[in-house]
Amino acid sequence: MPRIAVIKFPGTNCDEDVVNAFKRIGSSVEAKVVWYKEFNEKDWDAIIIPGGFSYGDWLRAGAIAARTHTMEKIRRSVEKGIPVLGICNGFQILVEAGLLPGALLPNEHGKFVCRWTRTVIENPKGPWLTLASSGEELDMPVAHGEGRFYIDYESYSLLEKESSILRYMKGYNPNGSIYDVAGITSRDGLVFGLMPHPERAVGRELVPRGFNPGGEVVFRSIEFSLKKGW
Amino acid sequence: MPLTPEEIQEIREILKREPTLEELAMFEAQWSEHCSYKSSKRLLKLLPTTSKRVVIGPGRDAPAVEAFPGILVVPKIESHNHPSAVDPYNGAATGIGGVVRDILTLGAKPIALLDLLYFGEPGEPHSSWIIRGVVKGISDYGNRIGIPTVAGDVWFDKSFTKQPLVNVGCIGLARSSELLEGVVKPGDLVVIIGNPTGRDGLLGSSFASKPLAEDTDSDIGAVQIADPLTEKLLIDVIGELVKSKLVNYIKDLGGGGLTTAISEVATEFNLGVELELDKLHLRLDLTPLEILVSESQERMMLIIDPRNLGEVEKILAKYELPYSVIGAFNTTGRITARFKGRVVADVPARELAKPRSMRRPSKPPLEALRGLTPINDLPRVDPVDALLKLISSPNVASKKWIYEQYDHEVGARTVIKPGFGDAAVLKIDATDPRGIAVKGDANPRYTSLDPFNGAANSVAECYRNIIAVGAQPIAIVDELNAGNPEKPEHYWYFEMMLKGIAWMADELGIPVVGGKVSFYNEDHMGRQVKPTTTIIGVGVVEDVSKALTMEFKHYGSPVMVIGVTYTEIGGSEYLYRVFGLETGEIPRPRPSSEIRNAKYLIELVKRDLILSAHDISIGGLGVALAEMSVLGGIGVEVDLNSVLCRGCEREDEILFSETQARYIVELKPDKAQIALKLAEKMDIDARIIGYTIKEPVVRFRAHQSLIEVPLDKLSQLYYNAFEEQLG
C-alpha cells in the first residue's frame, strides 16, 4: 500500500484533516502524521506539507520551517522523484524553500480571509492532478493572511508554458494574487503548491450550496498515481 | 480588589500570626471576586445543573455532557471584558487561550470556538479601535491554534463604548473512555508546562474584580500577552499525554495563577503540597510573591505519578515544550512554598480555597420602570423605510467582515458555516454522520429593560437557534455580565438575570452545566454597562446532511410561520432604530410555546417536509423573511393578513414584533397540506403566509397597502452596512 507522510511542524494544524480526507474518499493509501523531527525520507512514497502556522508564522509565513533539516530531506526526496504537495502554509514553505517559484505576500486587504472560492485547473500534469482535466472547475475554501501570489513576468511566462496553474475564477480572487494564481506545480508536476484547502472540500456535507467538492480530485489522483504511475 | 481590613484580620486568625507578603498576595488572588465568586455563589445554587446526560457538572474547570452514547461534549464560556477594554488585541486573544485550556483539563479535544462580543457603535472612534483589536486578537489566536471560530453573537450599543463585553466559548469533544476525571494522590508530582512565567498579568483577577480606572493605560500591566504557538503545542502535548494515560490530573494556570490552581486541587483531594518556587522556569528574575500570583498565559499544571515522569518528559522534549517539576502533594493539608530553601508561605489549603459567600443587598433602581412602560401611539412610518433601517442596523446586518477573518473551516468538520444558519453544525468525526450544533446569544437591550425576562429570552433564543438547524438542545452554559455587586441597584440586575436563566432552563428542561460571572462592568463614572446575559447552547444532530440552513432554496415553496405573534414592540430593534426609543415591555418568555413549536419543527425535519428554517428574533418577521431571501437570492411574497397575530392593529406590529417562540420555515413545494395537517394534529399555530417567488423582490401584502423592496437593495445593505459603518 502506498505510504504518504503528512509532515507536522510546531504550529501545523491541518495535519489530521489531510489524513481524514483520504478516509472520507474511501482511499486505501496509508496517510500518517509525521512529526518533522521523526521524518525519515526512505519510508514514504509521497509527502504532504499541510496548512497551519508553522513556528507561529514568525518572521514570514513558512520562513522558519523552510530552513529546517526536514526540508533538506524533503528536497532530496523530490530529487529522487517523490511527489510533494504543499497546502496553504505548506505552499508558503515550498516557496520559501525554493522548491516552487514566486512569493506569497500578505493579502492585499491586509486581513486574514476565510471563504469559499472557485478555481480552475489549467494544463494539469504530475501525480497530484492525474485525474483532473484541463479547464475543470475545482471549488475549495481559502483561509490565510499571507496568500497573495507574486511573480515577475518572465518567470510567469515560463510557468504558463511548462507548469499547471490553479487559477481563481473571475470575481473569486480573495487576496489580490497576481494573474489570479491560486496554486502552481513544478515543471514536471511532481511538486504542487496551492493556497486553497483541498482537504476541506471533500464530501458533499462540508461543501456549501452552489459549490463543488473540488478537493477530491487531488486525493484521488495521488492514490491513482502511486498505484498506477503518472 | 485589594483585601479589606476585616479580611486581613481573618487571615491573621487563620494563620495565628502575621501573614507574610507572599501569603497576603495568595489570599488576595484567591479571595478576589473573580476566583471566589463570593458575591454570586449563593444565587448560583438556583440554577438547574443536572440531567441524565450530565457527566460532570459545574465545579471543575469544564463540564462534560453526553452527546451520543460514549461521546461527550465539553462546553465552556469565559469573559475577558476588563483586559479587552485596556488592550483589545491581547485581552481577547488571551480569553481564547484560557477557555481552550479549560477544555484540555478534561482530556477533551477542543473543536470549536465561539465569540460573543458587545461593542459601542461601529462608527465611534474608540469603539472602532476596540472592535478591530478584539476581532484581530481572536482571529490571530484562534486561527493559529487551529480551532475554528464557528459562531457567536455581536451587538452594538453605546453603553459598551469604553467597556466592551468579550465573552468567548470553546466546545470540546471526548470519548467517555478517555475523559480525564482525575484523581490526585500523595506523592504525585506537580509539573508546570508551557510558557516561562513572567511578570505579565500580575493579580489580573484582582484587576478584573474592580471597576476600570479612568485612565485604563495604568492597568496595562494586569493584561497578559498572548502566545498562540505555545498554546498549540500545549494542545498537541496534552492530546498525546491523555491518550497515553500518563497524567492523573490537569489544571489550567488561569486567574489567580499558581496559587489558585494549586489550592483548588489540594482542597478537592484534601491534600497538602510542598512547592519549591525557585525550580519554576521563568522568563526573567521574579520574586516568590510574583511567582505565586503571576497570570502569564499558556501554562498548565500536570499532576503525575512519579513513575511516569520519564515518559512524560520524553513527550515534552519531542514537542520542545519547556517545563519544570516544582513539588509534590502530601497529606499535610497545607500549601508550603519555599524559595531557595526559605519558607515564604505556609497556609492551610482549605482556608485559602474556602468557599466565601456573602449576601449582597439588592434593590431595583428607578430606571427599571422603563421596562414596564407600555408602548402606545407610535407615529406611523413608511414600512419600507423601516425595513431598510433594520436590515442596515449593525445588530442585524451581516457580520461577514468579522467571521471571514476567522478560520471557521479548520478541522474539516464545519457543516453549517457562519452566516448561513441560526447555529453552527459540526461533524463529530470525519466519517461519522452525527454532529453537534452550537450557538451563542444575548440581547443587552432586553436584559437592561427587564433582567428576569430578558435573560429568560436569551436562553429561549439559544434554544430556538439550535432547534432551527434541526438539532436537539442538550445543555447550556451562561455568562452573567453585570455591574458593581457592592451597589444594590447594580446587584439587582445580576440577581434577576440569574433567576431568569434558572427559571427558563428549568422550564425547557435544559441543564446549565457551567458558567461564569463578570462583575464590575462599569465605567469610571460608576455607570454600569447594559447588564447582559450571554448563553451558549449545545445540541445534537443525528445526521448532519439533514441539518437546516436558513436561506430560501427554491422559488415556488410555501412559506410558513410557526407560532402566534403578539403586539410586542417594547424593547425591539424597530423601536430603537426607527424611533430612537429604548423602553417598553419586552416580549414575554413563552416556555410552553417554545417546547411545543420546537417539537413541531423537529417533526417537520424528521418527515423531510422542509427546506429551510429561521427563528424570528430581533427585527421580527419582516427582518427574518428579508434575511432568508437575501441569503438565498430568492424573492418572497407574503400576505400579512394570514399571519396569526393577536391584538395586532397595524402592519408594523405584525412585521416587527419580536414575540418569542416563532419560526419561519420554507416547506417543500408539495408538502404544505401535510405540514398543516400535522400542525392541526399537534395543536400548533402554524400558517402558510405566502410563497417564494422568481421575481427578485421581498413583498408584503396588507389590507390597504403593498410593501415591496427589491432584493438587490436589501442585499447591498445587508452585506455592506456593517463594514461601511465601521469605516
mmCIF file of N, CA and C in Angstrom, chain A residues 20 24 202-206, chain B residues 68 111 173 411-416 424-437 541 543-545:
data_model
loop_
_atom_site.group_PDB
_atom_site.id
_atom_site.type_symbol
_atom_site.label_atom_id
_atom_site.label_comp_id
_atom_site.label_asym_id
_atom_site.label_seq_id
_atom_site.Cartn_x
_atom_site.Cartn_y
_atom_site.Cartn_z
ATOM 1 N N ASN A 20 -7.721 12.652 7.312
ATOM 2 C CA ASN A 20 -9.151 12.346 7.233
ATOM 3 C C ASN A 20 -9.702 12.465 5.813
ATOM 4 N N ARG A 24 -12.182 9.938 4.032
ATOM 5 C CA ARG A 24 -13.518 10.294 3.553
ATOM 6 C C ARG A 24 -13.738 9.918 2.096
ATOM 7 N N VAL A 202 -13.902 17.996 0.519
ATOM 8 C CA VAL A 202 -14.065 16.570 0.241
ATOM 9 C C VAL A 202 -15.386 16.129 0.868
ATOM 10 N N GLY A 203 -16.269 15.551 0.058
ATOM 11 C CA GLY A 203 -17.555 15.095 0.600
ATOM 12 C C GLY A 203 -18.570 16.217 0.576
ATOM 13 N N ARG A 204 -19.752 15.894 0.136
ATOM 14 C CA ARG A 204 -20.827 16.858 -0.085
ATOM 15 C C ARG A 204 -21.149 17.694 1.171
ATOM 16 N N GLU A 205 -21.142 17.054 2.332
ATOM 17 C CA GLU A 205 -21.689 17.724 3.516
ATOM 18 C C GLU A 205 -20.871 18.944 3.981
ATOM 19 N N LEU A 206 -19.578 18.999 3.609
ATOM 20 C CA LEU A 206 -18.767 20.146 4.022
ATOM 21 C C LEU A 206 -18.823 21.288 3.006
ATOM 22 N N PHE B 68 -23.773 11.691 22.544
ATOM 23 C CA PHE B 68 -24.196 10.403 21.996
ATOM 24 C C PHE B 68 -23.588 9.347 22.916
ATOM 25 N N ILE B 111 -12.811 21.624 19.657
ATOM 26 C CA ILE B 111 -13.170 21.552 18.231
ATOM 27 C C ILE B 111 -13.843 22.819 17.708
ATOM 28 N N LEU B 173 -14.642 17.862 22.536
ATOM 29 C CA LEU B 173 -15.232 16.526 22.384
ATOM 30 C C LEU B 173 -14.315 15.523 23.066
ATOM 31 N N GLY B 411 -10.197 21.881 10.786
ATOM 32 C CA GLY B 411 -10.799 20.726 11.442
ATOM 33 C C GLY B 411 -11.684 19.959 10.470
ATOM 34 N N ALA B 412 -12.008 20.607 9.347
ATOM 35 C CA ALA B 412 -12.818 19.990 8.294
ATOM 36 C C ALA B 412 -14.040 19.290 8.867
ATOM 37 N N ARG B 413 -14.768 20.023 9.743
ATOM 38 C CA ARG B 413 -15.984 19.426 10.294
ATOM 39 C C ARG B 413 -17.140 20.420 10.328
ATOM 40 N N THR B 414 -16.918 21.659 9.811
ATOM 41 C CA THR B 414 -17.960 22.682 9.890
ATOM 42 C C THR B 414 -18.964 22.493 8.757
ATOM 43 N N VAL B 415 -20.121 21.950 9.080
ATOM 44 C CA VAL B 415 -21.140 21.662 8.068
ATOM 45 C C VAL B 415 -21.989 22.905 7.821
ATOM 46 N N ILE B 416 -22.536 23.490 8.885
ATOM 47 C CA ILE B 416 -23.217 24.780 8.712
ATOM 48 C C ILE B 416 -22.258 25.856 9.187
ATOM 49 N N ALA B 424 -24.218 26.951 14.308
ATOM 50 C CA ALA B 424 -23.215 26.225 13.539
ATOM 51 C C ALA B 424 -23.427 24.732 13.775
ATOM 52 N N VAL B 425 -23.166 23.927 12.759
ATOM 53 C CA VAL B 425 -23.241 22.473 12.916
ATOM 54 C C VAL B 425 -21.888 21.876 12.558
ATOM 55 N N LEU B 426 -21.388 21.014 13.455
ATOM 56 C CA LEU B 426 -20.060 20.413 13.279
ATOM 57 C C LEU B 426 -20.162 18.904 13.333
ATOM 58 N N LYS B 427 -19.424 18.243 12.441
ATOM 59 C CA LYS B 427 -19.372 16.780 12.488
ATOM 60 C C LYS B 427 -18.550 16.361 13.708
ATOM 61 N N ILE B 428 -18.929 15.245 14.339
ATOM 62 C CA ILE B 428 -18.130 14.802 15.478
ATOM 63 C C ILE B 428 -16.884 14.052 15.011
ATOM 64 N N ASP B 429 -16.921 13.552 13.775
ATOM 65 C CA ASP B 429 -15.773 12.803 13.281
ATOM 66 C C ASP B 429 -15.844 12.773 11.753
ATOM 67 N N ALA B 430 -14.684 12.556 11.120
ATOM 68 C CA ALA B 430 -14.616 12.644 9.655
ATOM 69 C C ALA B 430 -15.632 11.735 8.967
ATOM 70 N N THR B 431 -15.802 10.525 9.486
ATOM 71 C CA THR B 431 -16.629 9.573 8.758
ATOM 72 C C THR B 431 -17.927 9.235 9.483
ATOM 73 N N ASP B 432 -18.277 10.010 10.513
ATOM 74 C CA ASP B 432 -19.493 9.764 11.292
ATOM 75 C C ASP B 432 -20.566 10.751 10.830
ATOM 76 N N PRO B 433 -21.807 10.283 10.588
ATOM 77 C CA PRO B 433 -22.838 11.231 10.134
ATOM 78 C C PRO B 433 -23.351 12.144 11.245
ATOM 79 N N ARG B 434 -23.023 11.849 12.502
ATOM 80 C CA ARG B 434 -23.595 12.617 13.606
ATOM 81 C C ARG B 434 -22.839 13.924 13.841
ATOM 82 N N GLY B 435 -23.538 14.863 14.450
ATOM 83 C CA GLY B 435 -22.891 16.156 14.683
ATOM 84 C C GLY B 435 -23.453 16.867 15.887
ATOM 85 N N ILE B 436 -22.866 18.008 16.178
ATOM 86 C CA ILE B 436 -23.405 18.850 17.236
ATOM 87 C C ILE B 436 -23.657 20.254 16.676
ATOM 88 N N ALA B 437 -24.632 20.931 17.308
ATOM 89 C CA ALA B 437 -24.942 22.308 16.915
ATOM 90 C C ALA B 437 -24.576 23.220 18.076
ATOM 91 N N VAL B 541 -27.240 16.437 16.570
ATOM 92 C CA VAL B 541 -27.839 16.188 15.259
ATOM 93 C C VAL B 541 -27.504 14.753 14.875
ATOM 94 N N ASP B 543 -27.980 13.318 11.916
ATOM 95 C CA ASP B 543 -27.435 13.213 10.561
ATOM 96 C C ASP B 543 -27.186 14.622 10.033
ATOM 97 N N VAL B 544 -25.909 14.986 9.952
ATOM 98 C CA VAL B 544 -25.602 16.379 9.575
ATOM 99 C C VAL B 544 -26.052 16.724 8.160
ATOM 100 N N SER B 545 -26.229 15.718 7.324
ATOM 101 C CA SER B 545 -26.643 16.050 5.960
ATOM 102 C C SER B 545 -28.093 16.551 5.948
#
